[in-house]
Amino acid sequence: MPLPDFRESAGPLPCAGGKGNSIPEATVARLPIYHRVLTAMAEQGIITVSSEELATACGVTSAKLRKDLSYLGSYGTRGVGYEVEFLGYQIARELGLTSPWGVVVVGVGNLGRALVSYRGFASRGFRILGLFDSHPDVVGSTVAVVDRSFTVRPVEELAEVVADQGAHIGVITTPADAAQDIAERMVKAGLHSIVNFAPVVLNVPTDVEVRKVDLAVELQVLAFHEQRRKNPAGSVVTELDPQRSVSGDRKAMNA
Amino acid sequence: MPLPDFRESAGPLPCAGGKGNSIPEATVARLPIYHRVLTAMAEQGIITVSSEELATACGVTSAKLRKDLSYLGSYGTRGVGYEVEFLGYQIARELGLTSPWGVVVVGVGNLGRALVSYRGFASRGFRILGLFDSHPDVVGSTVAVVDRSFTVRPVEELAEVVADQGAHIGVITTPADAAQDIAERMVKAGLHSIVNFAPVVLNVPTDVEVRKVDLAVELQVLAFHEQRRKNPAGSVVTELDPQRSVSGDRKAMNA
DNA sequence: TAGATTGTTAATCGATTAACAATC
DNA sequence: TAGATTGTTAATCGATTAACAATC
């Protein structure tokens, strides 16, 4: 039974280098939210903010926020709060958003287009270096973004662009069945960081980090909660009816 | 300083009803992966799978997988493994994917279109009941999906569709500045579950659950890791150079 | 100084892991 | 029976929380 040996590089690398300077992954995952909200506040002209206010705006508790920020350093002022712009900059620096990262996007369907036209990318230090697709209908067409426009190139040119322009991050927005091939091309081209939007688990070498985004997970988690809201007991038919046999369940399965 | 009091309903509700039958959130978040991989295996004609094989295919450890599955019940056979189809069905049932959930999608840009045309939705028990937009250019246009096609309706008709067709879940794929208004309309229309793809934190009543999907977070987390890969010490200029003053940092900020 | 708010502590909670007894 | 693999245990690890001393 030759199972396809696909296996996602399990991931998150021991977050930082050494001892006490490592930032917990849970914190890293929240920093982008803080950063976005701080940016929005700065644009509104807000100068200072307390941990309580910022936490509320980010949908977390102030204790959690202060703990998170404490890993970055002491950027607040007791009795006063945080300077919005300054704190935003520190978070950006910590996340590595102050120097630009070259990004290549493979797969120019609706999702690829949605990503490319997302203003938040450019403003956060991500620079799209190329758009690729394997479908002849799409290759050669033009995708207009805010300030630029891209001509879609054939996937064959991926390695060339990565090498010549020094891309760092690959984004996969292809259908599921194309994703593994694209991942391999990205690895061969020398990329070590991949964001995978395709609904498959990718098999890559361990020195490559894949982050997976599943557009449907949250919907499914919500379905679970909706179901629990209606039937708080859970899947507990089993518990209430010990008579119900496994074979009974199999019938339901085929119904 | 009247900060907009936006605050995301902090969320995850004490996962299940009562005592021992609650499934950890971390487990719930992984069930969709297991489900998808099992579905793929079933399509390949695979009949049984061991926790080791399935775990590898899902990119988790077998210990974690078995622990996760143990919350659902005892669906494996010692010495043998799990029946692919049967286990897939049990997970689907647990997630609430066996009976259909009505979904309304507001915001018909590239992202909205990408979501609607995602085959995985229908096959997982999600039924799209309506597509909405507020932009007159888009309203009235037609979006073709695999087996159906939708006419985009004005947001004003949202409540009507939710009421008439019994929608359960709202999906927001609008630009950031429209999202809060849409969320309020959804709440008023009677929805309790919202998936928010817009890059803002929504303010909703506590009995409404918002799940946020941020297309840019993983990219930012990767940037952080890429940076650490290059400079394993971290943002440690601070630690190495106690001389560096905060004001120096402020200069860098404005550079 | 008095009031406010940070940064840190220590206790709690939940999630992960390895190992193995149960059992097919 | 012997070999294989589950389901569960207990130990470890990491994340959250509340409370408060430090300090603006």
Coordinates of C-alpha atoms (C1' of nucleotides) in Angstrom, one line a residue:
Chain A
M1 CA 0.0 0.0 0.0
P2 CA 2.3 2.7 -1.2
L3 CA 0.9 5.7 0.6
P4 CA 2.2 8.9 -1.0
D5 CA 4.8 10.0 1.4
F6 CA 3.7 13.5 1.6
R7 CA 4.6 15.2 4.8
E8 CA 4.7 18.9 5.7
S9 CA 7.9 20.0 7.2
A10 CA 6.4 20.0 10.6
G11 CA 7.5 23.5 11.1
P12 CA 8.1 26.4 13.4
L13 CA 11.7 25.8 14.0
P14 CA 12.8 26.4 17.6
C15 CA 11.6 29.9 17.2
A16 CA 14.8 31.9 17.8
G17 CA 18.4 31.3 18.3
G18 CA 19.4 30.5 21.8
K19 CA 18.3 31.0 25.4
G20 CA 16.2 33.7 26.8
N21 CA 15.8 35.8 23.8
S22 CA 13.4 33.5 22.0
I23 CA 9.9 34.8 21.4
P24 CA 7.1 32.3 21.9
E25 CA 5.4 31.2 18.7
A26 CA 2.0 32.2 20.1
T27 CA 3.3 35.7 20.6
V28 CA 4.8 35.9 17.1
A29 CA 1.5 34.9 15.6
R30 CA -0.2 37.8 17.4
L31 CA 2.4 40.5 16.5
P32 CA 0.9 41.0 13.0
I33 CA -2.4 41.9 14.6
Y34 CA -0.9 44.4 17.0
H35 CA 1.1 45.8 14.1
R36 CA -1.9 46.3 11.9
V37 CA -4.0 47.9 14.6
L38 CA -1.2 50.3 15.6
T39 CA -0.8 51.3 12.0
A40 CA -4.5 52.1 11.8
M41 CA -4.3 54.1 15.0
A42 CA -1.2 56.0 13.7
E43 CA -3.2 56.9 10.6
Q44 CA -6.0 58.2 12.8
G45 CA -3.5 60.5 14.5
I46 CA -3.5 58.7 17.8
I47 CA -0.2 59.3 19.6
T48 CA -0.3 57.2 22.8
V49 CA -2.3 54.1 23.8
S50 CA -2.5 52.1 26.9
S51 CA -2.2 48.4 27.0
E52 CA -5.9 48.2 28.0
E53 CA -7.0 50.3 24.9
L54 CA -4.7 48.5 22.5
A55 CA -5.7 45.1 23.8
T56 CA -9.4 45.9 23.4
A57 CA -8.8 47.1 19.8
C58 CA -6.9 43.8 19.1
G59 CA -9.4 41.5 20.7
V60 CA -7.0 40.2 23.4
T61 CA -6.6 40.8 27.1
S62 CA -4.3 43.5 28.3
A63 CA -2.3 41.0 30.4
K64 CA -1.6 38.9 27.3
L65 CA -0.7 42.0 25.3
R66 CA 1.7 43.3 27.9
K67 CA 3.3 39.8 28.3
D68 CA 3.7 39.6 24.5
L69 CA 5.3 43.1 24.3
S70 CA 7.6 42.3 27.1
Y71 CA 9.4 39.8 24.9
L72 CA 10.4 42.6 22.6
G73 CA 11.7 44.9 25.2
S74 CA 10.4 47.7 27.4
Y75 CA 8.9 50.1 25.0
G76 CA 6.2 51.5 27.2
T77 CA 6.1 54.2 29.8
R78 CA 4.6 53.4 33.2
G79 CA 1.7 55.6 34.1
V80 CA 1.4 56.7 30.5
G81 CA 1.3 53.8 27.9
Y82 CA 2.9 53.2 24.6
E83 CA 3.7 55.6 21.7
V84 CA 1.7 54.3 18.8
E85 CA 4.2 54.9 16.1
F86 CA 7.2 53.9 18.0
L87 CA 5.7 50.6 19.2
G88 CA 4.5 49.9 15.7
Y89 CA 8.0 50.3 14.4
Q90 CA 9.5 48.1 17.0
I91 CA 7.0 45.3 16.2
A92 CA 7.7 45.8 12.4
R93 CA 11.4 45.5 13.1
E94 CA 11.0 42.4 15.2
L95 CA 8.8 40.8 12.5
G96 CA 11.4 41.7 9.9
L97 CA 9.0 44.0 8.0
T98 CA 11.4 46.9 7.9
S99 CA 13.6 45.5 5.1
P100 CA 11.9 44.2 2.0
W101 CA 11.3 40.5 1.3
G102 CA 11.0 39.3 -2.3
V103 CA 7.9 37.2 -3.0
V104 CA 7.0 35.1 -5.9
V105 CA 3.4 34.0 -6.4
V106 CA 2.6 30.8 -8.4
G107 CA -1.0 30.3 -9.4
V108 CA -3.0 33.2 -10.9
G109 CA -6.5 32.2 -10.3
N110 CA -8.9 34.3 -8.2
L111 CA -7.0 33.7 -5.0
G112 CA -3.6 34.6 -6.5
R113 CA -5.1 37.8 -7.9
A114 CA -6.7 38.5 -4.5
L115 CA -3.4 38.2 -2.8
V116 CA -1.4 40.2 -5.3
S117 CA -3.9 43.1 -5.2
Y118 CA -3.8 43.2 -1.3
R119 CA -2.4 46.5 -0.4
G120 CA -1.2 45.3 2.9
F121 CA 1.6 43.3 1.3
A122 CA 3.6 46.2 -0.1
S123 CA 3.0 48.3 2.9
R124 CA 4.5 45.6 5.1
G125 CA 7.7 45.2 3.3
F126 CA 6.7 42.4 0.9
R127 CA 7.7 43.0 -2.7
I128 CA 6.2 40.9 -5.4
L129 CA 8.9 39.9 -7.8
G130 CA 6.9 37.7 -10.1
L131 CA 3.6 36.1 -10.9
F132 CA 3.6 32.6 -12.4
D133 CA 1.2 30.1 -13.9
S134 CA 1.4 27.0 -15.9
H135 CA -1.8 27.5 -17.8
P136 CA -1.2 28.8 -21.4
D137 CA -4.4 30.9 -21.3
V138 CA -3.1 32.9 -18.3
V139 CA 0.6 33.1 -19.1
G140 CA 1.4 36.4 -20.8
S141 CA -1.7 38.1 -19.5
T142 CA -1.4 41.2 -17.3
V143 CA -2.5 41.6 -13.7
A144 CA -2.9 45.2 -12.6
V145 CA -2.0 46.0 -9.0
V146 CA -2.3 49.3 -7.3
D147 CA 0.8 50.9 -8.5
R148 CA 2.3 48.3 -10.8
S149 CA 1.2 45.6 -13.2
F150 CA 2.6 42.2 -13.8
T151 CA 2.8 40.0 -16.8
V152 CA 2.2 36.4 -15.8
R153 CA 5.2 34.2 -16.6
P154 CA 5.4 30.5 -17.2
V155 CA 6.5 28.4 -14.2
E156 CA 9.6 27.4 -16.0
E157 CA 11.0 30.8 -15.4
L158 CA 10.5 30.6 -11.7
A159 CA 14.1 29.6 -10.9
E160 CA 15.5 32.3 -13.1
V161 CA 13.5 35.0 -11.3
V162 CA 14.3 33.7 -7.8
A163 CA 18.0 33.7 -8.7
D164 CA 18.2 37.0 -10.5
Q165 CA 16.0 39.0 -8.2
G166 CA 16.8 37.3 -4.9
A167 CA 13.3 36.2 -3.9
H168 CA 12.9 34.8 -0.3
I169 CA 9.3 33.6 -0.1
G170 CA 7.2 31.6 -2.4
V171 CA 3.4 31.7 -2.3
I172 CA 1.4 28.8 -3.7
T173 CA -2.1 29.6 -4.9
T174 CA -2.6 26.8 -7.4
P175 CA -5.2 24.0 -7.3
A176 CA -4.3 21.2 -5.0
D177 CA -3.0 18.8 -7.7
A178 CA -0.4 21.2 -8.9
A179 CA 0.9 22.3 -5.5
Q180 CA 3.5 19.6 -4.8
D181 CA 5.2 20.1 -8.2
I182 CA 5.3 23.8 -7.6
A183 CA 6.7 23.3 -4.1
E184 CA 9.5 21.2 -5.5
R185 CA 10.3 23.8 -8.1
M186 CA 10.5 26.4 -5.4
V187 CA 12.8 24.3 -3.3
K188 CA 15.0 23.6 -6.3
A189 CA 15.0 27.4 -7.1
G190 CA 16.5 27.9 -3.6
L191 CA 13.5 29.1 -1.6
H192 CA 13.4 28.1 2.1
S193 CA 10.0 29.7 3.0
I194 CA 6.7 28.8 1.4
V195 CA 3.2 29.8 2.1
N196 CA 0.8 27.2 0.9
F197 CA -2.8 28.1 0.1
A198 CA -3.5 24.9 -1.7
P199 CA -5.5 22.3 0.2
V200 CA -2.8 19.6 0.4
V201 CA 0.0 18.8 2.8
L202 CA 3.3 19.4 1.0
N203 CA 6.3 17.2 1.2
V204 CA 9.5 19.3 1.5
P205 CA 13.0 18.9 2.9
T206 CA 13.3 19.7 6.6
D207 CA 15.3 22.9 6.0
V208 CA 12.3 24.4 4.2
E209 CA 9.5 26.0 6.2
V210 CA 6.0 25.6 4.9
R211 CA 3.2 27.6 6.5
K212 CA -0.2 26.4 5.5
V213 CA -3.3 28.6 5.1
D214 CA -6.6 26.7 4.8
L215 CA -9.4 28.9 3.7
A216 CA -11.9 26.3 4.8
V217 CA -10.7 25.4 8.3
E218 CA -12.3 28.3 10.1
L219 CA -15.6 27.5 8.4
Q220 CA -15.4 24.0 9.6
V221 CA -14.5 25.0 13.1
L222 CA -17.5 27.3 13.1
A223 CA -19.7 24.5 11.9
F224 CA -18.5 22.5 14.9
H225 CA -19.3 25.3 17.3
E226 CA -22.7 25.9 15.6
Q227 CA -23.5 22.3 16.0
R228 CA -22.5 22.4 19.7
R229 CA -24.6 25.5 20.2
K230 CA -27.6 23.5 19.0
N231 CA -26.7 20.3 20.7
P232 CA -24.5 21.1 23.7
A233 CA -24.2 17.4 24.6
G234 CA -21.9 16.9 21.6
S235 CA -21.7 13.8 19.5
V236 CA -23.1 12.0 22.4
V237 CA -25.7 9.9 20.8
T238 CA -23.1 7.3 21.5
E239 CA -23.1 8.0 25.2
L240 CA -26.9 8.1 25.5
D241 CA -27.5 5.0 23.4
P242 CA -25.1 2.3 24.2
Q243 CA -27.2 0.1 22.0
R244 CA -26.1 2.0 18.9
S245 CA -23.6 -0.3 17.3
V246 CA -20.7 0.6 15.2
S247 CA -22.4 -1.1 12.3
G248 CA -25.4 1.1 12.9
D249 CA -23.1 4.0 12.4
R250 CA -21.8 2.5 9.2
K251 CA -25.3 2.5 7.9
A252 CA -25.7 6.2 8.7
M253 CA -22.4 6.7 6.9
N254 CA -23.7 5.3 3.7
A255 CA -27.1 6.9 3.9
Chain B
M1 CA -9.4 60.1 22.9
P2 CA -12.5 58.1 21.8
L3 CA -10.9 55.0 20.5
P4 CA -13.3 53.1 18.4
D5 CA -14.5 50.4 20.7
F6 CA -14.0 47.6 18.3
R7 CA -13.4 44.3 19.9
E8 CA -13.6 40.9 18.5
S9 CA -15.8 38.5 20.4
A10 CA -12.8 36.9 22.0
G11 CA -14.2 33.6 20.9
P12 CA -13.8 29.9 21.1
L13 CA -16.6 29.4 23.6
P14 CA -15.9 26.8 26.2
C15 CA -15.7 24.3 23.4
A16 CA -18.4 21.9 24.3
G17 CA -21.2 21.5 26.8
G18 CA -20.1 20.0 30.0
K19 CA -17.5 17.8 31.6
G20 CA -15.5 15.2 30.0
N21 CA -17.0 15.2 26.6
S22 CA -15.4 18.5 25.4
I23 CA -12.9 18.3 22.6
P24 CA -9.8 20.6 23.0
E25 CA -9.8 23.5 20.5
A26 CA -6.3 22.5 19.3
T27 CA -7.8 19.1 18.3
V28 CA -10.8 20.7 16.6
A29 CA -8.5 22.8 14.6
R30 CA -6.7 19.7 13.3
L31 CA -9.8 17.6 12.5
P32 CA -10.4 19.3 9.1
I33 CA -6.9 18.3 8.1
Y34 CA -7.4 14.7 9.1
H35 CA -10.7 14.8 7.3
R36 CA -9.3 16.1 4.1
V37 CA -6.5 13.6 4.0
L38 CA -8.8 10.8 4.7
T39 CA -11.1 11.9 1.9
A40 CA -8.1 11.9 -0.5
M41 CA -7.1 8.5 0.7
A42 CA -10.6 7.1 0.2
E43 CA -10.6 8.5 -3.3
Q44 CA -7.4 6.6 -4.0
G45 CA -9.1 3.5 -2.8
I46 CA -7.1 3.1 0.4
I47 CA -9.1 1.0 2.8
T48 CA -7.1 1.0 6.1
V49 CA -4.5 3.2 7.5
S50 CA -2.4 3.2 10.6
S51 CA -2.0 6.2 12.9
E52 CA 1.6 6.3 11.8
E53 CA 0.8 6.5 8.1
L54 CA -2.1 8.9 8.6
A55 CA 0.0 11.1 10.9
T56 CA 2.8 11.3 8.3
A57 CA 0.4 12.2 5.6
C58 CA -1.1 15.0 7.8
G59 CA 2.2 16.4 9.0
V60 CA 1.7 15.6 12.6
T61 CA 3.1 13.0 15.0
S62 CA 1.3 9.7 15.5
A63 CA 1.0 10.3 19.2
K64 CA -0.8 13.6 18.6
L65 CA -3.1 12.0 16.0
R66 CA -4.1 9.1 18.3
K67 CA -4.7 11.5 21.2
D68 CA -6.8 13.7 19.0
L69 CA -8.9 10.7 17.7
S70 CA -9.3 9.4 21.2
Y71 CA -11.5 12.4 22.0
L72 CA -14.0 11.3 19.3
G73 CA -14.2 7.7 20.5
S74 CA -12.5 4.4 19.8
Y75 CA -12.8 4.0 16.0
G76 CA -9.6 2.1 15.4
T77 CA -8.7 -1.6 15.7
R78 CA -5.6 -2.5 17.7
G79 CA -3.1 -4.3 15.6
V80 CA -4.7 -3.1 12.4
G81 CA -5.4 0.6 12.2
Y82 CA -8.3 2.7 11.1
E83 CA -10.8 2.2 8.3
V84 CA -10.3 5.2 6.1
E85 CA -13.9 5.8 5.1
F86 CA -15.3 5.1 8.5
L87 CA -12.9 7.3 10.3
G88 CA -13.5 10.1 7.8
Y89 CA -17.2 9.8 8.4
Q90 CA -16.8 10.0 12.1
I91 CA -14.7 13.1 11.9
A92 CA -17.2 14.7 9.5
R93 CA -20.0 13.9 11.9
E94 CA -18.1 15.4 14.8
L95 CA -17.3 18.6 12.8
G96 CA -20.9 18.9 11.8
L97 CA -20.2 18.4 8.1
T98 CA -22.8 15.7 7.6
S99 CA -25.8 18.0 7.6
P100 CA -25.7 21.1 5.4
W101 CA -24.9 24.6 6.7
G102 CA -26.2 27.6 4.8
V103 CA -23.6 30.2 4.0
V104 CA -23.9 33.8 2.8
V105 CA -20.8 35.5 1.3
V106 CA -20.6 39.3 1.3
G107 CA -17.9 40.9 -0.9
V108 CA -17.5 39.7 -4.5
G109 CA -13.9 40.7 -5.2
N110 CA -11.3 38.3 -6.2
L111 CA -11.2 36.7 -2.7
G112 CA -15.0 36.2 -2.6
R113 CA -14.9 34.6 -6.0
A114 CA -12.0 32.4 -5.0
L115 CA -14.0 31.1 -2.0
V116 CA -17.2 30.6 -3.8
S117 CA -15.5 28.5 -6.5
Y118 CA -13.7 26.4 -4.0
R119 CA -15.0 22.9 -4.6
G120 CA -14.1 21.9 -1.0
F121 CA -17.0 23.9 0.3
A122 CA -19.9 22.1 -1.2
S123 CA -18.3 18.7 -0.6
R124 CA -18.0 19.5 3.1
G125 CA -21.6 20.3 3.6
F126 CA -21.5 24.0 3.1
R127 CA -24.2 25.4 0.8
I128 CA -23.8 28.8 -0.5
L129 CA -27.2 30.6 -0.3
G130 CA -26.3 34.0 -1.6
L131 CA -23.6 36.3 -2.8
F132 CA -23.8 39.9 -1.9
D133 CA -22.0 43.1 -2.7
S134 CA -22.7 46.8 -2.2
H135 CA -20.9 48.0 -5.4
P136 CA -23.5 48.8 -8.1
D137 CA -21.0 47.6 -10.8
V138 CA -21.0 44.1 -9.3
V139 CA -24.6 43.8 -8.1
G140 CA -26.6 41.9 -10.8
S141 CA -23.6 40.2 -12.3
T142 CA -23.3 36.5 -12.4
V143 CA -20.7 34.3 -10.8
A144 CA -20.4 30.8 -12.2
V145 CA -19.5 28.0 -9.8
V146 CA -18.9 24.4 -10.7
D147 CA -22.5 23.3 -10.8
R148 CA -24.4 26.5 -10.2
S149 CA -24.2 30.1 -10.9
F150 CA -25.1 33.0 -8.6
T151 CA -26.4 36.5 -9.3
V152 CA -24.8 39.0 -7.0
R153 CA -27.4 40.7 -4.9
P154 CA -27.3 44.0 -3.0
V155 CA -26.4 43.8 0.6
E156 CA -29.8 45.2 1.5
E157 CA -31.2 41.8 0.7
L158 CA -29.0 40.0 3.1
A159 CA -31.5 39.8 6.0
E160 CA -34.2 38.6 3.7
V161 CA -32.1 35.7 2.4
V162 CA -30.9 34.7 5.8
A163 CA -34.4 34.6 7.1
D164 CA -36.0 32.9 4.1
Q165 CA -33.4 30.3 3.4
G166 CA -32.1 29.8 7.0
A167 CA -28.4 30.7 6.6
H168 CA -26.2 29.9 9.5
I169 CA -22.8 31.3 8.6
G170 CA -21.7 34.6 7.2
V171 CA -18.5 35.1 5.3
I172 CA -17.0 38.6 5.0
T173 CA -14.7 39.1 2.0
T174 CA -15.1 42.9 1.7
P175 CA -12.4 45.5 2.0
A176 CA -11.5 46.4 5.5
D177 CA -13.5 49.6 5.7
A178 CA -16.8 47.9 4.8
A179 CA -16.4 44.9 7.1
Q180 CA -17.8 46.3 10.4
D181 CA -20.9 47.5 8.7
I182 CA -21.4 44.1 7.1
A183 CA -20.8 42.3 10.4
E184 CA -23.5 44.4 12.0
R185 CA -25.9 43.6 9.2
M186 CA -25.2 39.9 9.6
V187 CA -25.8 40.1 13.3
K188 CA -29.0 42.0 12.8
A189 CA -30.0 39.3 10.2
G190 CA -29.7 36.8 13.0
L191 CA -26.3 35.1 12.2
H192 CA -24.2 33.9 15.1
S193 CA -21.2 32.7 13.2
I194 CA -19.0 34.8 11.0
V195 CA -15.8 34.1 9.2
N196 CA -13.9 37.4 8.6
F197 CA -11.4 37.7 5.8
A198 CA -11.1 41.4 6.0
P199 CA -8.1 42.8 7.8
V200 CA -9.9 44.4 10.7
V201 CA -10.9 43.3 14.2
L202 CA -14.7 43.2 14.3
N203 CA -16.9 44.4 17.1
V204 CA -19.8 42.1 17.7
P205 CA -22.0 41.0 20.6
T206 CA -20.6 38.3 22.8
D207 CA -23.1 35.7 21.5
V208 CA -21.7 35.9 18.0
E209 CA -18.6 34.0 17.2
V210 CA -16.1 35.6 14.7
R211 CA -13.3 33.5 13.3
K212 CA -10.7 35.7 11.6
V213 CA -8.6 34.6 8.7
D214 CA -5.6 36.9 7.9
L215 CA -4.1 36.1 4.5
A216 CA -1.0 38.0 5.5
V217 CA -0.2 36.6 8.9
E218 CA 1.7 33.5 7.7
L219 CA 3.7 35.6 5.4
Q220 CA 4.7 37.8 8.3
V221 CA 5.5 34.9 10.5
L222 CA 7.7 33.5 7.8
A223 CA 9.4 36.9 7.4
F224 CA 10.2 36.6 11.1
H225 CA 11.7 33.2 10.8
E226 CA 13.6 34.1 7.6
Q227 CA 15.1 37.0 9.6
R228 CA 16.0 34.7 12.4
R229 CA 17.6 32.2 10.0
K230 CA 19.9 35.0 8.9
N231 CA 20.5 36.5 12.2
P232 CA 20.0 33.9 14.9
A233 CA 20.7 36.3 17.7
G234 CA 17.4 38.0 17.1
S235 CA 16.6 41.6 17.6
V236 CA 19.5 41.7 19.9
V237 CA 21.3 44.8 18.9
T238 CA 19.7 46.0 22.1
E239 CA 21.3 43.4 24.2
L240 CA 24.7 43.7 22.6
D241 CA 24.8 47.4 22.6
P242 CA 23.5 48.9 25.8
Q243 CA 24.6 52.3 24.5
R244 CA 22.0 52.3 21.8
S245 CA 19.4 54.7 23.1
V246 CA 15.7 54.7 22.5
S247 CA 16.1 58.0 20.6
G248 CA 18.6 56.3 18.3
D249 CA 16.0 53.8 17.5
R250 CA 13.5 56.5 16.8
K251 CA 15.9 57.9 14.2
A252 CA 16.0 54.5 12.5
M253 CA 12.3 54.5 12.6
N254 CA 12.0 57.7 10.7
A255 CA 14.8 56.9 8.2
Chain C
dT1 C1' 2.7 63.5 46.0
dA2 C1' -1.3 60.8 44.0
dG3 C1' -2.9 58.4 40.1
dA4 C1' -2.0 55.6 36.4
dT5 C1' -0.1 52.0 33.9
dT6 C1' 3.8 49.2 32.8
dG7 C1' 6.7 45.0 33.2
dT8 C1' 7.2 40.8 35.8
dT9 C1' 6.0 37.2 38.9
dA10 C1' 4.0 32.9 40.1
dA11 C1' 0.1 30.1 39.8
dT12 C1' -3.1 27.9 36.5
dC13 C1' -4.4 25.9 32.7
dG14 C1' -4.1 23.4 28.3
dA15 C1' -1.4 21.0 24.8
dT16 C1' 2.3 17.8 23.5
dT17 C1' 5.0 13.8 24.0
dA18 C1' 6.9 9.2 25.0
dA19 C1' 6.0 5.1 26.7
dC20 C1' 3.3 1.1 27.3
dA21 C1' -0.6 -1.9 28.7
dA22 C1' -4.5 -3.5 26.4
dT23 C1' -6.0 -6.1 22.6
dC24 C1' -6.7 -7.2 17.8
Chain D
dT1 C1' 0.7 -17.6 19.8
dA2 C1' 3.6 -13.6 18.0
dG3 C1' 3.5 -9.3 15.9
dA4 C1' 1.3 -5.0 15.3
dT5 C1' -1.0 -1.1 16.6
dT6 C1' -4.4 1.2 19.3
dG7 C1' -6.0 4.0 23.4
dT8 C1' -4.4 5.9 27.7
dT9 C1' -1.4 7.3 31.1
dA10 C1' 1.7 10.4 33.3
dA11 C1' 5.3 13.5 32.8
dT12 C1' 6.8 17.7 30.3
dC13 C1' 6.3 21.7 28.1
dG14 C1' 4.4 26.1 26.7
dA15 C1' 0.7 29.6 27.0
dT16 C1' -2.6 32.2 29.7
dT17 C1' -4.0 34.8 33.6
dA18 C1' -4.3 37.7 37.7
dA19 C1' -2.1 40.3 40.8
dC20 C1' 1.2 43.6 42.1
dA21 C1' 5.6 45.9 42.8
dA22 C1' 8.1 49.2 40.1
dT23 C1' 8.0 53.7 38.3
dC24 C1' 6.4 57.3 35.3

